[in-house]
Amino acid sequence: EEGEKQSALSSRVEMLKTNNMDVDRVVVRPKPRGLTDRCSTCLRILVASDEEVRGKTALLDFNSKVSEANERAAYALMCKICEAEAQGLFGGATGQKAGAEGGGGETSKEVEEQARAFRDAKNEVLQTFITKNKP
């Protein structure tokens, strides 16, 4: 069963590569639920059932909602990604590293404060997405 899951994931990644979606740059812009069209397409492909993938192409068939179940699974996956990202914001030593690399003094404190403010803002964005979209 694990081999089948890996094979299914590999076929979906190949589908993304075929359409040059594996090297795309992330563009942040306002969207009703917080995801760009390209991001939604990638998520739909990754969580698609074998039946949903069979005979379809990434850009044409996954550019819009495939099914209610697929859409729920896509947003659930994105929520998991956001949760993992949010956990990493404060669990690591990134804030300590930023302050330590500055060498001390007022500049070091400013850098540390900016890093903390950035992490707080990023966490707020992630938590807002999770709250609005978690199943």
Coordinates of N, CA and C in Angstrom, one line a residue:
E1 N 0.8 -1.2 0.0 CA 0.0 0.0 0.0 C 0.9 1.3 0.0
E2 N 2.0 1.2 0.8 CA 2.9 2.4 0.8 C 3.5 2.6 -0.6
G3 N 3.8 1.6 -1.3 CA 4.4 1.7 -2.6 C 3.4 2.3 -3.6
E4 N 2.1 2.0 -3.4 CA 1.0 2.5 -4.3 C 0.9 4.0 -4.0
K5 N 0.9 4.4 -2.8 CA 0.8 5.8 -2.4 C 2.0 6.6 -3.0
Q6 N 3.2 6.1 -2.9 CA 4.4 6.7 -3.5 C 4.3 6.9 -5.0
S7 N 3.8 5.8 -5.6 CA 3.6 5.8 -7.1 C 2.6 6.9 -7.5
A8 N 1.5 7.0 -6.7 CA 0.5 8.0 -7.0 C 1.0 9.4 -6.9
L9 N 1.7 9.6 -5.8 CA 2.3 10.9 -5.6 C 3.3 11.3 -6.7
S10 N 4.1 10.3 -7.1 CA 5.1 10.5 -8.2 C 4.4 10.9 -9.5
S11 N 3.3 10.2 -9.8 CA 2.6 10.6 -11.0 C 2.0 12.0 -11.0
R12 N 1.6 12.4 -9.8 CA 1.0 13.8 -9.7 C 2.2 14.8 -9.8
V13 N 3.3 14.5 -9.2 CA 4.5 15.4 -9.3 C 4.9 15.5 -10.8
E14 N 4.9 14.4 -11.5 CA 5.2 14.5 -12.9 C 4.2 15.3 -13.7
M15 N 3.0 15.2 -13.3 CA 1.9 16.0 -14.0 C 2.2 17.5 -13.8
L16 N 2.7 17.9 -12.6 CA 3.0 19.3 -12.3 C 4.3 19.7 -13.1
K17 N 5.3 18.8 -13.2 CA 6.5 19.1 -13.9 C 6.2 19.3 -15.4
T18 N 5.3 18.5 -15.9 CA 5.0 18.6 -17.3 C 4.4 20.0 -17.7
N19 N 3.8 20.6 -16.7 CA 3.2 21.9 -17.0 C 4.0 23.0 -16.4
N20 N 5.3 22.8 -16.1 CA 6.2 23.8 -15.5 C 5.7 24.4 -14.2
M21 N 4.9 23.6 -13.4 CA 4.4 24.2 -12.2 C 5.3 23.8 -11.0
D22 N 6.3 23.1 -11.2 CA 7.2 22.7 -10.1 C 8.3 23.8 -9.9
V23 N 8.4 24.7 -10.8 CA 9.5 25.7 -10.7 C 8.8 27.1 -10.6
D24 N 7.5 27.2 -10.5 CA 6.8 28.5 -10.5 C 7.2 29.3 -9.2
R25 N 7.2 30.6 -9.4 CA 7.4 31.5 -8.3 C 6.1 31.8 -7.6
V26 N 6.1 31.9 -6.3 CA 4.9 32.2 -5.6 C 4.6 33.7 -5.7
V27 N 3.4 34.0 -6.0 CA 2.9 35.4 -6.1 C 1.8 35.6 -5.1
V28 N 2.0 36.5 -4.2 CA 1.0 36.8 -3.2 C 0.1 37.9 -3.7
R29 N -1.2 37.6 -3.8 CA -2.2 38.6 -4.1 C -3.5 38.3 -3.5
P30 N -4.3 39.3 -3.3 CA -5.6 39.0 -2.6 C -6.5 38.0 -3.3
K31 N -6.9 37.0 -2.6 CA -7.9 36.0 -3.2 C -8.9 35.8 -2.2
P32 N -10.1 35.4 -2.6 CA -11.2 35.2 -1.6 C -10.8 34.2 -0.5
R33 N -10.1 33.2 -0.8 CA -9.8 32.2 0.3 C -8.3 32.2 0.6
G34 N -7.5 33.1 0.0 CA -6.1 33.3 0.3 C -5.1 32.5 -0.5
L35 N -5.6 31.8 -1.6 CA -4.6 31.0 -2.4 C -4.7 31.5 -3.9
T36 N -3.5 31.6 -4.5 CA -3.5 31.9 -5.9 C -4.1 30.7 -6.7
D37 N -4.4 31.0 -8.0 CA -5.0 29.9 -8.8 C -4.0 28.8 -9.0
R38 N -2.7 29.1 -9.2 CA -1.7 28.1 -9.4 C -1.5 27.2 -8.2
C39 N -1.5 27.9 -7.0 CA -1.4 27.1 -5.8 C -2.6 26.2 -5.6
S40 N -3.8 26.7 -5.9 CA -5.0 25.8 -5.8 C -4.9 24.6 -6.7
T41 N -4.5 24.9 -7.9 CA -4.3 23.8 -8.9 C -3.4 22.7 -8.4
C42 N -2.2 23.2 -7.9 CA -1.2 22.2 -7.4 C -1.8 21.4 -6.2
L43 N -2.5 22.0 -5.3 CA -3.1 21.3 -4.2 C -4.1 20.3 -4.7
R44 N -5.0 20.7 -5.6 CA -6.0 19.8 -6.2 C -5.4 18.6 -6.8
I45 N -4.3 18.7 -7.5 CA -3.6 17.6 -8.1 C -3.1 16.7 -7.0
L46 N -2.4 17.2 -6.1 CA -1.8 16.4 -5.0 C -2.7 15.6 -4.2
V47 N -3.9 16.1 -4.0 CA -4.9 15.3 -3.2 C -5.9 14.6 -4.0
A48 N -5.8 14.7 -5.4 CA -6.8 14.0 -6.2 C -6.8 12.5 -6.1
S49 N -7.9 11.9 -6.2 CA -8.0 10.5 -6.2 C -7.5 9.9 -7.6
D50 N -7.2 8.7 -7.7 CA -6.8 8.1 -8.9 C -7.8 8.3 -10.0
E51 N -9.1 8.2 -9.7 CA -10.1 8.4 -10.7 C -10.2 9.9 -11.2
E52 N -9.9 10.8 -10.3 CA -9.9 12.2 -10.7 C -8.7 12.6 -11.6
V53 N -7.6 11.9 -11.4 CA -6.4 12.2 -12.2 C -6.5 11.5 -13.5
R54 N -7.1 10.3 -13.6 CA -7.0 9.5 -14.9 C -7.5 10.3 -16.1
G55 N -6.5 10.5 -17.0 CA -6.8 11.1 -18.3 C -7.0 12.6 -18.3
K56 N -6.5 13.2 -17.3 CA -6.6 14.7 -17.2 C -5.3 15.4 -17.2
T57 N -5.3 16.7 -17.5 CA -4.1 17.5 -17.6 C -4.2 18.5 -16.4
A58 N -3.0 18.9 -15.9 CA -3.0 19.8 -14.8 C -3.7 21.2 -15.0
L59 N -3.3 21.9 -16.1 CA -3.8 23.2 -16.3 C -5.2 23.3 -16.7
L60 N -5.7 22.3 -17.5 CA -7.1 22.4 -18.0 C -8.1 21.8 -17.0
D61 N -7.8 20.7 -16.4 CA -8.8 20.0 -15.6 C -8.7 20.3 -14.1
F62 N -7.7 20.9 -13.6 CA -7.6 21.1 -12.2 C -7.5 22.6 -11.9
N63 N -7.8 23.5 -12.9 CA -7.8 24.9 -12.7 C -9.0 25.4 -12.0
S64 N -10.0 24.6 -12.0 CA -11.2 24.9 -11.2 C -11.6 23.7 -10.4
K65 N -12.6 23.9 -9.5 CA -13.0 22.9 -8.6 C -13.3 21.6 -9.3
V66 N -12.7 20.5 -8.8 CA -12.8 19.1 -9.3 C -14.1 18.5 -8.7
S67 N -14.1 18.5 -7.4 CA -15.3 18.0 -6.6 C -15.2 18.7 -5.3
E68 N -16.3 18.6 -4.5 CA -16.3 19.1 -3.2 C -15.3 18.4 -2.3
A69 N -15.2 17.1 -2.4 CA -14.3 16.3 -1.6 C -12.8 16.7 -1.9
N70 N -12.5 16.9 -3.2 CA -11.2 17.3 -3.6 C -10.8 18.7 -3.0
E71 N -11.8 19.6 -3.1 CA -11.6 21.0 -2.7 C -11.4 21.0 -1.2
R72 N -12.1 20.2 -0.4 CA -12.0 20.1 1.0 C -10.6 19.6 1.4
A73 N -10.2 18.5 0.7 CA -8.9 17.9 0.9 C -7.7 18.9 0.6
A74 N -7.9 19.6 -0.5 CA -6.9 20.6 -0.9 C -6.7 21.7 0.2
Y75 N -7.8 22.2 0.7 CA -7.7 23.2 1.7 C -7.2 22.6 3.1
A76 N -7.6 21.4 3.3 CA -7.1 20.7 4.5 C -5.6 20.5 4.5
L77 N -5.1 20.2 3.3 CA -3.6 20.0 3.1 C -2.9 21.4 3.3
M78 N -3.5 22.4 2.8 CA -2.9 23.7 2.9 C -2.9 24.2 4.4
C79 N -4.0 23.8 5.1 CA -4.0 24.1 6.5 C -2.9 23.4 7.3
K80 N -2.7 22.1 6.9 CA -1.6 21.4 7.6 C -0.2 22.0 7.3
I81 N 0.0 22.5 6.1 CA 1.2 23.1 5.7 C 1.4 24.4 6.5
C82 N 0.3 25.2 6.7 CA 0.3 26.4 7.5 C 0.6 26.1 8.9
E83 N 0.0 25.1 9.4 CA 0.2 24.7 10.8 C 1.7 24.3 11.1
A84 N 2.2 23.6 10.2 CA 3.6 23.2 10.3 C 4.6 24.4 10.2
E85 N 4.2 25.3 9.3 CA 5.0 26.5 9.2 C 4.9 27.4 10.5
A86 N 3.7 27.5 11.0 CA 3.5 28.3 12.2 C 4.3 27.7 13.4
Q87 N 4.3 26.4 13.5 CA 5.0 25.7 14.6 C 6.5 26.0 14.5
G88 N 7.0 26.1 13.2 CA 8.4 26.3 13.0 C 8.8 27.7 13.3
L89 N 7.9 28.7 13.3 CA 8.2 30.1 13.5 C 8.8 30.3 14.9
F90 N 8.3 29.7 15.9 CA 8.7 30.0 17.2 C 9.5 28.8 17.9
G91 N 9.5 27.7 17.2 CA 10.2 26.5 17.8 C 11.7 26.5 17.5
G92 N 12.1 27.3 16.5 CA 13.5 27.3 16.1 C 14.3 28.4 16.8
A93 N 15.5 28.5 16.4 CA 16.4 29.5 17.0 C 16.6 30.7 16.0
T94 N 15.7 30.9 15.1 CA 15.9 32.0 14.1 C 16.0 33.3 14.7
G95 N 15.2 33.6 15.7 CA 15.3 35.0 16.4 C 16.6 35.1 17.1
Q96 N 17.0 34.0 17.7 CA 18.3 34.1 18.5 C 19.5 34.2 17.5
K97 N 19.4 33.6 16.4 CA 20.5 33.7 15.4 C 20.6 35.1 14.8
A98 N 19.4 35.7 14.5 CA 19.4 37.1 14.0 C 20.1 38.0 15.0
G99 N 19.8 37.9 16.3 CA 20.5 38.7 17.2 C 21.9 38.4 17.4
A100 N 22.3 37.1 17.4 CA 23.6 36.7 17.7 C 24.6 37.1 16.5
E101 N 24.1 37.1 15.3 CA 24.9 37.4 14.2 C 25.2 38.9 14.1
G102 N 24.4 39.7 14.7 CA 24.6 41.2 14.7 C 25.8 41.6 15.4
G103 N 26.3 40.9 16.4 CA 27.5 41.2 17.1 C 27.2 42.1 18.3
G104 N 26.0 42.3 18.7 CA 25.7 43.1 19.9 C 25.4 44.5 19.5
G105 N 25.1 45.3 20.5 CA 24.8 46.7 20.3 C 23.3 47.0 19.9
E106 N 23.1 48.2 19.6 CA 21.7 48.7 19.3 C 21.2 48.1 18.0
T107 N 22.1 47.9 17.0 CA 21.7 47.4 15.7 C 21.2 45.9 15.8
S108 N 21.9 45.2 16.7 CA 21.5 43.8 16.9 C 20.1 43.7 17.5
K109 N 19.8 44.6 18.5 CA 18.5 44.7 19.1 C 17.4 45.0 18.1
E110 N 17.7 45.9 17.2 CA 16.8 46.4 16.1 C 16.5 45.2 15.2
V111 N 17.5 44.5 14.8 CA 17.4 43.3 13.9 C 16.5 42.3 14.6
E112 N 16.8 42.0 15.9 CA 16.0 41.0 16.6 C 14.5 41.5 16.7
E113 N 14.3 42.7 17.0 CA 12.9 43.2 17.0 C 12.2 43.1 15.7
Q114 N 12.9 43.4 14.6 CA 12.3 43.3 13.3 C 12.0 41.8 13.0
A115 N 12.9 41.0 13.3 CA 12.7 39.5 13.1 C 11.5 39.0 13.9
R116 N 11.4 39.5 15.1 CA 10.2 39.1 16.0 C 8.9 39.6 15.4
A117 N 8.9 40.9 14.9 CA 7.7 41.5 14.3 C 7.3 40.7 13.0
F118 N 8.3 40.3 12.2 CA 8.1 39.6 11.0 C 7.4 38.3 11.4
R119 N 8.0 37.5 12.3 CA 7.4 36.2 12.7 C 6.0 36.4 13.3
D120 N 5.8 37.4 14.0 CA 4.4 37.6 14.6 C 3.4 37.9 13.5
A121 N 3.8 38.7 12.5 CA 2.9 39.0 11.4 C 2.7 37.8 10.5
K122 N 3.7 37.0 10.3 CA 3.6 35.8 9.5 C 2.7 34.8 10.2
N123 N 2.9 34.7 11.5 CA 2.0 33.8 12.3 C 0.6 34.2 12.2
E124 N 0.3 35.5 12.2 CA -1.1 36.0 12.1 C -1.7 35.7 10.8
V125 N -0.9 35.8 9.7 CA -1.4 35.5 8.4 C -1.7 34.0 8.3
L126 N -0.8 33.1 8.8 CA -1.0 31.7 8.8 C -2.3 31.3 9.7
Q127 N -2.4 31.9 10.9 CA -3.5 31.5 11.7 C -4.8 32.0 11.1
T128 N -4.8 33.1 10.5 CA -6.1 33.6 9.8 C -6.5 32.6 8.7
F129 N -5.5 32.2 7.9 CA -5.9 31.2 6.9 C -6.4 29.9 7.5
I130 N -5.8 29.4 8.5 CA -6.2 28.2 9.1 C -7.6 28.3 9.7
T131 N -7.8 29.4 10.4 CA -9.2 29.7 11.0 C -10.3 29.7 9.9
K132 N -10.0 30.4 8.8 CA -11.0 30.5 7.8 C -11.2 29.3 7.0
N133 N -10.3 28.4 6.9 CA -10.3 27.3 6.0 C -10.3 25.9 6.6
K134 N -10.0 25.7 7.8 CA -9.8 24.4 8.4 C -11.2 23.7 8.4
P135 N -11.2 22.4 7.9 CA -12.5 21.7 7.9 C -13.0 21.4 9.2

